């Protein structure tokens, strides 16, 4: 079915060179934009410029919007209309008439264009048509920058959020690729010193809380640890053993923060693609351990040897090693939380809870040697189950039944 769209805004000719691409600026609702915007991804089509959509980053935007009702994302997204895909209709004459009428009632005329040369900014409407069934890369306009922002804001169901859009008009695929590269290589992270200077004059506790919930790095603060400790989506919420966790008691502070830090380091070691992607790293970790928590509800969050640092790290290493194999074999999308959870359950479902309720023959120590013993016992248990043996046969930590 053919659909039509029409938006009011301004067409900007930023350069005098006629070969320079013009852009049209307008506002629209995120859900509406998602219905007709496509993505030309590098892995899908020739002359693609966009990266693969990462669900963790989409979820991060949704969580940012949901963290506080006053959180906004004022940044525009950048899109591009291929040549001859959109038609611009100037409304300059009508706009000029309204400006003359408005100025006639004022003592001093106002230059609404603030000195822009003639034809540099032209007000009007842009119109185009499209088929809903079209493949993504054939849609009338393609996202150049801001795909995660758009998808996250569109998937935020509490409100239909408006977004400012900068749209390149009659832009060739080469121009789109150029703009993508420029945009993604010009961003400069705010330094720790600048962040500390910015917050110095504000209510630091209140601002820090908003930043942590929004997963925005605050100076040298341990953002990941605070999120793991505070977020309702974290399986370790209120379980970390550190002074920041003021609402917890000694009975609930079960997990040393070094266990989480060590687990994160191991995941980064296995999946180097997550090294500079904290949102995806956090989502990977939480998805893994939410699955673990769901498989062992009687053990998780209780004061037992299952929650010891040595076991958490051994279990994390064991699971991560197997997830790495699935990923290398193209059997897992590590940016899809549901896929991660499904694979984790496949990995651990044969490991009985009774294993952690036994009196182990060795003293629990968070050492490489002890973790290797644990991981080797995991392998033996799974082999025993497959062969129809008793799960405890041949284990180093658990006494074999006579």
Tab-separated table of C-alpha atoms in Angstrom:
chain	number	residue	atom	x	y	z
A	1	UNK	CA	0.000	0.000	0.000
A	2	UNK	CA	1.330	3.419	-0.974
A	3	UNK	CA	1.630	6.004	1.804
A	4	UNK	CA	2.406	9.715	1.580
A	5	UNK	CA	4.229	12.043	3.951
A	6	UNK	CA	4.527	15.829	4.068
A	7	UNK	CA	6.567	17.873	6.584
A	8	UNK	CA	7.068	21.596	7.115
A	9	UNK	CA	10.545	22.967	7.746
A	10	UNK	CA	13.441	24.863	6.247
A	11	UNK	CA	15.721	23.982	3.336
A	12	UNK	CA	19.289	25.092	4.038
A	13	UNK	CA	21.898	25.810	1.369
A	14	UNK	CA	24.957	26.034	3.610
A	15	UNK	CA	27.518	26.503	0.818
A	16	UNK	CA	27.435	28.637	-2.336
A	17	UNK	CA	28.815	25.773	-4.462
A	18	UNK	CA	25.865	24.342	-6.398
A	19	UNK	CA	27.333	20.829	-6.016
A	20	UNK	CA	27.039	21.020	-2.225
A	21	UNK	CA	24.214	18.905	-0.820
A	22	UNK	CA	21.334	20.871	0.688
A	23	UNK	CA	19.563	19.722	3.834
A	24	UNK	CA	16.017	20.068	5.098
A	25	UNK	CA	15.345	20.471	8.841
A	26	UNK	CA	12.021	19.419	10.363
A	27	UNK	CA	10.429	17.734	13.383
A	28	UNK	CA	8.467	14.467	13.528
A	29	UNK	CA	7.392	11.776	15.986
A	30	UNK	CA	9.853	8.921	16.475
A	31	UNK	CA	7.296	6.192	15.755
A	32	UNK	CA	6.260	7.904	12.513
A	33	UNK	CA	9.868	8.269	11.375
A	34	UNK	CA	10.605	4.601	12.043
A	35	UNK	CA	7.741	3.614	9.714
A	36	UNK	CA	9.404	5.067	6.607
A	37	UNK	CA	13.112	5.345	7.385
A	38	UNK	CA	15.452	2.576	6.300
A	39	UNK	CA	19.054	1.605	6.945
A	40	UNK	CA	21.675	0.703	4.360
A	41	UNK	CA	23.985	-1.479	6.457
A	42	UNK	CA	27.482	-2.431	5.400
A	43	UNK	CA	26.896	-6.165	5.859
A	44	UNK	CA	23.607	-6.208	3.923
A	45	UNK	CA	24.126	-4.236	0.720
A	46	UNK	CA	26.864	-2.739	-1.418
A	47	UNK	CA	27.641	0.907	-0.720
A	48	UNK	CA	26.193	0.568	2.778
A	49	UNK	CA	27.418	2.930	5.472
A	50	UNK	CA	25.603	2.027	8.689
A	51	UNK	CA	26.772	-0.435	11.319
A	52	UNK	CA	24.718	-3.367	12.574
A	53	UNK	CA	21.918	-2.317	14.923
A	54	UNK	CA	22.845	-3.275	18.480
A	55	UNK	CA	19.853	-3.986	20.672
A	56	UNK	CA	21.841	-3.147	23.809
A	57	UNK	CA	22.293	0.417	22.577
A	58	UNK	CA	18.610	0.655	21.678
A	59	UNK	CA	17.745	-0.567	25.176
A	60	UNK	CA	20.170	1.961	26.660
A	61	UNK	CA	18.247	4.800	24.993
A	62	UNK	CA	14.921	3.392	26.230
A	63	UNK	CA	16.325	3.083	29.749
A	64	UNK	CA	17.682	6.628	29.566
A	65	UNK	CA	14.221	7.949	28.710
A	66	UNK	CA	12.610	5.779	31.362
A	67	UNK	CA	15.129	6.652	34.083
A	68	UNK	CA	13.541	10.070	34.641
A	69	UNK	CA	10.525	11.908	33.235
A	70	UNK	CA	12.718	14.978	32.694
A	71	UNK	CA	15.390	13.238	30.616
A	72	UNK	CA	15.423	14.470	26.999
A	73	UNK	CA	17.574	13.840	23.916
A	74	UNK	CA	17.759	17.145	22.029
A	75	UNK	CA	20.249	15.839	19.456
A	76	UNK	CA	18.944	15.593	15.908
A	77	UNK	CA	19.245	12.493	13.769
A	78	UNK	CA	20.798	12.677	10.315
A	79	UNK	CA	19.004	11.036	7.378
A	80	UNK	CA	19.396	11.168	3.609
A	81	UNK	CA	17.021	11.101	0.678
A	82	UNK	CA	18.487	9.441	-2.395
A	83	UNK	CA	18.286	11.528	-5.583
A	84	UNK	CA	14.731	12.173	-6.803
A	85	UNK	CA	13.113	10.540	-3.780
A	86	UNK	CA	11.633	13.707	-2.239
A	87	UNK	CA	10.094	16.897	-3.587
A	88	UNK	CA	10.606	20.281	-1.916
A	89	UNK	CA	7.877	22.909	-2.305
A	90	UNK	CA	8.952	26.428	-1.232
A	91	UNK	CA	6.499	28.561	0.689
A	92	UNK	CA	8.759	31.580	0.730
A	93	UNK	CA	6.251	34.096	-0.646
A	94	UNK	CA	3.624	33.193	1.956
A	95	UNK	CA	6.197	33.216	4.771
A	96	UNK	CA	7.454	36.647	3.664
A	97	UNK	CA	3.920	38.017	3.723
A	98	UNK	CA	3.472	36.823	7.311
A	99	UNK	CA	6.803	38.388	8.330
A	100	UNK	CA	5.775	41.748	6.787
A	101	UNK	CA	2.465	41.612	8.653
A	102	UNK	CA	4.192	40.781	11.932
A	103	UNK	CA	6.792	43.532	11.530
A	104	UNK	CA	4.156	46.138	10.733
A	105	UNK	CA	2.944	46.022	14.328
A	106	UNK	CA	6.438	46.420	15.800
A	107	UNK	CA	8.423	49.624	16.377
A	108	UNK	CA	11.516	47.982	14.937
A	109	UNK	CA	11.582	45.363	12.194
A	110	UNK	CA	13.002	41.959	13.101
A	111	UNK	CA	15.216	40.026	10.706
A	112	UNK	CA	13.858	36.513	11.167
A	113	UNK	CA	16.651	35.077	9.019
A	114	UNK	CA	19.374	36.757	11.115
A	115	UNK	CA	21.387	37.938	8.154
A	116	UNK	CA	21.243	34.773	6.024
A	117	UNK	CA	21.786	35.566	2.373
A	118	UNK	CA	18.913	35.336	-0.059
A	119	UNK	CA	17.944	31.728	-0.861
A	120	UNK	CA	20.260	30.389	1.888
A	121	UNK	CA	17.279	29.354	4.043
A	122	UNK	CA	13.985	28.611	2.311
A	123	UNK	CA	10.862	27.654	4.243
A	124	UNK	CA	8.549	25.112	2.740
A	125	UNK	CA	7.382	21.532	2.777
A	126	UNK	CA	8.930	18.259	1.710
A	127	UNK	CA	6.749	15.485	0.332
A	128	UNK	CA	7.304	11.910	-0.777
A	129	UNK	CA	5.584	8.543	-1.144
A	130	UNK	CA	6.622	5.024	-0.206
A	131	UNK	CA	5.459	1.416	-0.021
A	132	UNK	CA	5.277	-0.137	3.464
A	133	UNK	CA	6.409	-3.485	2.063
A	134	UNK	CA	9.661	-2.077	0.653
A	135	UNK	CA	12.930	-3.530	1.904
A	136	UNK	CA	14.737	-1.351	4.424
A	137	UNK	CA	17.465	-0.135	2.115
A	138	UNK	CA	14.858	0.863	-0.515
A	139	UNK	CA	12.858	3.166	1.777
A	140	UNK	CA	12.569	6.829	0.643
A	141	UNK	CA	15.169	7.979	3.158
A	142	UNK	CA	17.981	6.239	5.022
A	143	UNK	CA	19.469	6.854	8.447
A	144	UNK	CA	23.016	8.210	8.286
A	145	UNK	CA	23.533	8.832	11.990
A	146	UNK	CA	21.314	8.140	14.992
A	147	UNK	CA	19.794	4.704	14.301
A	148	UNK	CA	20.050	3.593	17.958
A	149	UNK	CA	18.632	6.910	19.146
A	150	UNK	CA	15.656	6.640	16.783
A	151	UNK	CA	14.896	2.982	17.546
A	152	UNK	CA	15.254	3.506	21.290
A	153	UNK	CA	12.980	6.561	21.322
A	154	UNK	CA	10.484	4.843	19.021
A	155	UNK	CA	10.354	1.744	21.259
A	156	UNK	CA	9.750	3.890	24.362
A	157	UNK	CA	6.038	3.209	24.821
A	158	UNK	CA	5.219	5.661	27.600
A	159	UNK	CA	5.263	8.621	25.174
A	160	UNK	CA	5.409	9.266	21.424
A	161	UNK	CA	8.566	11.370	21.358
A	162	UNK	CA	9.285	14.086	18.771
A	163	UNK	CA	12.719	14.240	17.159
A	164	UNK	CA	14.482	16.966	15.214
A	165	UNK	CA	15.611	15.658	11.827
A	166	UNK	CA	18.313	16.953	9.531
A	167	UNK	CA	17.734	15.396	6.112
A	168	UNK	CA	20.173	15.507	3.232
A	169	UNK	CA	18.317	16.106	-0.029
A	170	UNK	CA	19.298	14.332	-3.257
A	171	UNK	CA	22.292	12.761	-1.528
A	172	UNK	CA	24.267	10.087	-3.368
A	173	UNK	CA	25.357	6.937	-1.474
A	174	UNK	CA	28.929	8.272	-1.570
A	175	UNK	CA	27.849	11.517	0.095
A	176	UNK	CA	25.962	9.530	2.727
A	177	UNK	CA	29.026	7.387	3.447
A	178	UNK	CA	31.177	10.528	3.683
A	179	UNK	CA	28.823	12.131	6.192
A	180	UNK	CA	28.669	8.936	8.273
A	181	UNK	CA	32.455	8.753	8.497
A	182	UNK	CA	32.788	12.447	9.375
A	183	UNK	CA	30.083	12.340	12.058
A	184	UNK	CA	31.512	9.235	13.730
A	185	UNK	CA	35.110	10.411	13.715
A	186	UNK	CA	34.618	13.934	15.022
A	187	UNK	CA	33.044	13.168	18.406
A	188	UNK	CA	35.272	14.040	21.414
A	189	UNK	CA	34.519	12.533	24.816
A	190	UNK	CA	34.260	15.028	27.664
A	191	UNK	CA	37.300	14.669	29.929
A	192	UNK	CA	37.030	13.618	33.577
A	193	UNK	CA	38.303	17.035	34.666
A	194	UNK	CA	35.654	18.847	32.641
A	195	UNK	CA	32.889	16.657	34.038
A	196	UNK	CA	33.993	17.342	37.608
A	197	UNK	CA	34.095	21.077	36.868
A	198	UNK	CA	30.610	21.002	35.352
A	199	UNK	CA	28.967	19.301	38.334
A	200	UNK	CA	30.808	21.362	40.963
A	201	UNK	CA	28.147	24.093	41.023
A	202	UNK	CA	25.154	21.741	41.143
A	203	UNK	CA	23.486	19.279	43.495
A	204	UNK	CA	26.090	16.580	42.922
A	205	UNK	CA	24.181	13.706	44.582
A	206	UNK	CA	21.047	14.368	42.544
A	207	UNK	CA	22.964	14.824	39.283
A	208	UNK	CA	25.082	11.733	39.946
A	209	UNK	CA	21.982	9.612	40.540
A	210	UNK	CA	20.446	10.710	37.204
A	211	UNK	CA	23.694	10.039	35.348
A	212	UNK	CA	24.096	6.550	36.830
A	213	UNK	CA	20.507	5.544	36.055
A	214	UNK	CA	20.988	6.878	32.523
A	215	UNK	CA	24.269	4.911	32.147
A	216	UNK	CA	26.246	8.092	31.481
A	217	UNK	CA	29.816	7.997	32.707
A	218	UNK	CA	30.403	10.483	35.493
A	219	UNK	CA	34.074	11.407	35.817
A	220	UNK	CA	35.971	8.476	37.316
A	221	UNK	CA	32.924	7.071	39.104
A	222	UNK	CA	32.478	3.255	38.791
A	223	UNK	CA	29.446	3.502	36.500
A	224	UNK	CA	29.157	-0.219	35.760
A	225	UNK	CA	29.287	-1.194	39.431
A	226	UNK	CA	26.661	1.377	40.381
A	227	UNK	CA	24.358	0.227	37.606
A	228	UNK	CA	24.813	-3.443	38.552
A	229	UNK	CA	24.114	-2.511	42.161
A	230	UNK	CA	21.114	-0.204	41.594
A	231	UNK	CA	19.253	-1.200	38.444
A	232	UNK	CA	16.065	-3.297	38.730
A	233	UNK	CA	17.211	-5.100	35.568
A	234	UNK	CA	20.407	-6.256	37.263
A	235	UNK	CA	20.378	-9.745	38.821
A	236	UNK	CA	22.815	-8.429	41.442
A	237	UNK	CA	20.663	-5.483	42.548
A	238	UNK	CA	21.400	-4.674	46.217
A	239	UNK	CA	23.723	-7.692	46.524
A	240	UNK	CA	27.120	-6.005	46.179
A	241	UNK	CA	29.413	-5.775	49.175
A	242	UNK	CA	30.579	-2.139	49.270
A	243	UNK	CA	29.933	1.049	51.208
A	244	UNK	CA	27.932	2.635	48.377
A	245	UNK	CA	25.202	0.028	48.893
A	246	UNK	CA	23.813	1.835	51.929
A	247	UNK	CA	20.352	0.245	51.851
A	248	UNK	CA	21.656	-3.319	52.144
A	249	UNK	CA	22.501	-5.298	55.261
A	250	UNK	CA	25.325	-7.708	55.990
A	251	UNK	CA	22.986	-10.582	55.137
A	252	UNK	CA	22.318	-9.246	51.636
A	253	UNK	CA	25.778	-7.869	50.790
A	254	UNK	CA	26.946	-11.194	49.403
A	255	UNK	CA	29.061	-10.378	46.347
A	256	UNK	CA	32.379	-8.496	46.506
A	257	UNK	CA	32.672	-5.790	43.878
A	258	UNK	CA	35.931	-7.414	42.779
A	259	UNK	CA	33.885	-10.414	41.609
A	260	UNK	CA	31.910	-8.195	39.223
A	261	UNK	CA	35.027	-6.365	38.056
A	262	UNK	CA	36.821	-9.670	37.424
A	263	UNK	CA	33.823	-11.070	35.554
A	264	UNK	CA	33.638	-7.975	33.344
A	265	UNK	CA	37.352	-8.192	32.552
A	266	UNK	CA	36.961	-11.811	31.453
A	267	UNK	CA	34.011	-10.995	29.200
A	268	UNK	CA	36.016	-8.156	27.611
A	269	UNK	CA	38.909	-10.576	27.097
A	270	UNK	CA	36.648	-13.063	25.295
A	271	UNK	CA	34.680	-10.484	23.314
A	272	UNK	CA	37.057	-7.681	22.380
A	273	UNK	CA	34.266	-6.086	20.314
A	274	UNK	CA	32.700	-5.048	23.653
A	275	UNK	CA	35.845	-3.288	24.871
A	276	UNK	CA	34.584	0.224	24.118
A	277	UNK	CA	30.867	-0.531	24.231
A	278	UNK	CA	29.839	-0.382	27.891
A	279	UNK	CA	26.102	-0.543	27.170
A	280	UNK	CA	26.476	-3.838	25.312
A	281	UNK	CA	28.921	-5.165	27.907
A	282	UNK	CA	26.479	-4.457	30.745
A	283	UNK	CA	23.585	-5.989	28.800
A	284	UNK	CA	25.646	-9.092	28.005
A	285	UNK	CA	26.597	-9.543	31.660
A	286	UNK	CA	23.089	-8.920	32.984
A	287	UNK	CA	21.448	-11.190	30.386
A	288	UNK	CA	23.869	-13.974	31.311
A	289	UNK	CA	23.289	-13.723	35.031
A	290	UNK	CA	19.545	-13.152	34.779
A	291	UNK	CA	19.443	-16.561	33.091
A	292	UNK	CA	21.603	-18.036	35.858
A	293	UNK	CA	19.356	-16.489	38.506
A	294	UNK	CA	16.269	-17.865	36.780
A	295	UNK	CA	17.763	-21.361	36.655
A	296	UNK	CA	18.758	-21.373	40.344
A	297	UNK	CA	16.098	-19.304	42.156
A	298	UNK	CA	16.612	-21.226	45.412
A	299	UNK	CA	20.331	-20.412	45.465
A	300	UNK	CA	20.685	-16.972	43.926
A	301	UNK	CA	20.867	-14.104	46.412
A	302	UNK	CA	21.168	-16.471	49.374
A	303	UNK	CA	24.139	-16.849	51.703
A	304	UNK	CA	25.663	-20.053	50.313
A	305	UNK	CA	28.706	-21.205	48.382
A	306	UNK	CA	26.933	-20.633	45.068
A	307	UNK	CA	27.247	-16.876	45.708
A	308	UNK	CA	30.959	-16.998	46.595
A	309	UNK	CA	33.331	-14.965	44.498
A	310	UNK	CA	35.237	-18.066	43.320
A	311	UNK	CA	32.098	-19.703	41.987
A	312	UNK	CA	30.786	-16.525	40.348
A	313	UNK	CA	34.040	-16.083	38.464
A	314	UNK	CA	34.421	-19.766	37.572
A	315	UNK	CA	30.819	-19.909	36.356
A	316	UNK	CA	31.256	-16.662	34.436
A	317	UNK	CA	34.410	-18.001	32.731
A	318	UNK	CA	32.772	-21.338	31.924
A	319	UNK	CA	29.683	-19.704	30.395
A	320	UNK	CA	31.646	-17.011	28.541
A	321	UNK	CA	33.976	-19.590	26.959
A	322	UNK	CA	31.000	-21.473	25.556
A	323	UNK	CA	29.207	-18.336	24.416
A	324	UNK	CA	32.406	-17.349	22.625
A	325	UNK	CA	32.325	-20.650	20.733
A	326	UNK	CA	28.697	-20.084	19.712
A	327	UNK	CA	29.548	-16.535	18.583
A	328	UNK	CA	32.577	-17.652	16.565
A	329	UNK	CA	30.399	-20.245	14.831
A	330	UNK	CA	27.746	-17.594	13.999
A	331	UNK	CA	25.284	-19.355	16.313
A	332	UNK	CA	24.821	-16.397	18.656
A	333	UNK	CA	24.199	-12.666	18.372
A	334	UNK	CA	25.975	-11.284	21.442
A	335	UNK	CA	23.973	-8.062	21.127
A	336	UNK	CA	20.651	-9.879	21.544
A	337	UNK	CA	19.762	-10.419	25.223
A	338	UNK	CA	17.132	-13.052	24.484
A	339	UNK	CA	19.576	-15.130	22.435
A	340	UNK	CA	22.197	-14.857	25.169
A	341	UNK	CA	19.727	-15.995	27.847
A	342	UNK	CA	18.585	-18.930	25.703
A	343	UNK	CA	22.143	-20.118	25.093
A	344	UNK	CA	23.091	-19.705	28.775
A	345	UNK	CA	20.182	-21.903	29.818
A	346	UNK	CA	21.284	-24.535	27.300
A	347	UNK	CA	24.762	-24.437	28.842
A	348	UNK	CA	23.789	-24.701	32.529
A	349	UNK	CA	20.523	-26.667	32.561
A	350	UNK	CA	22.314	-29.975	33.268
A	351	UNK	CA	24.199	-28.590	36.287
A	352	UNK	CA	22.022	-29.538	39.301
A	353	UNK	CA	21.516	-27.172	42.220
A	354	UNK	CA	22.551	-30.026	44.558
A	355	UNK	CA	26.151	-29.586	43.414
A	356	UNK	CA	26.358	-26.281	45.310
A	357	UNK	CA	24.576	-27.664	48.367
A	358	UNK	CA	27.163	-30.388	48.944
A	359	UNK	CA	30.071	-30.103	51.388
A	360	UNK	CA	33.008	-29.713	49.054
A	361	UNK	CA	36.227	-31.573	49.772
A	362	UNK	CA	38.392	-28.530	49.084
A	363	UNK	CA	38.336	-25.108	50.722
A	364	UNK	CA	36.837	-22.469	48.435
A	365	UNK	CA	39.514	-20.103	47.110
A	366	UNK	CA	39.309	-17.565	44.330
A	367	UNK	CA	42.471	-18.754	42.616
A	368	UNK	CA	43.062	-19.825	39.005
A	369	UNK	CA	43.678	-23.391	40.169
A	370	UNK	CA	40.429	-23.655	42.150
A	371	UNK	CA	38.429	-22.081	39.311
A	372	UNK	CA	39.861	-24.659	36.918
A	373	UNK	CA	38.791	-27.459	39.284
A	374	UNK	CA	35.269	-26.003	39.363
A	375	UNK	CA	35.074	-25.666	35.584
A	376	UNK	CA	36.395	-29.176	35.088
A	377	UNK	CA	33.725	-30.516	37.453
A	378	UNK	CA	31.085	-28.673	35.402
A	379	UNK	CA	32.305	-30.517	32.293
A	380	UNK	CA	32.275	-33.882	34.073
A	381	UNK	CA	28.709	-33.325	35.339
A	382	UNK	CA	27.436	-32.553	31.835
A	383	UNK	CA	29.221	-35.609	30.397
A	384	UNK	CA	27.764	-37.790	33.155
A	385	UNK	CA	24.255	-36.551	32.371
A	386	UNK	CA	24.685	-37.271	28.683
A	387	UNK	CA	25.919	-40.785	29.416
A	388	UNK	CA	23.158	-41.517	31.911
A	389	UNK	CA	25.534	-41.710	34.899
A	390	UNK	CA	25.142	-40.189	38.353
A	391	UNK	CA	25.998	-36.504	38.086
A	392	UNK	CA	28.528	-36.728	40.940
A	393	UNK	CA	30.639	-39.532	39.438
A	394	UNK	CA	34.320	-38.614	39.115
A	395	UNK	CA	34.071	-35.107	40.569
A	396	UNK	CA	37.037	-33.626	42.389
A	397	UNK	CA	34.963	-31.452	44.727
A	398	UNK	CA	32.116	-33.800	45.646
A	399	UNK	CA	32.401	-37.196	47.307
A	400	UNK	CA	31.185	-40.037	45.057
A	401	UNK	CA	28.339	-42.053	46.568
A	402	UNK	CA	29.280	-45.629	47.436
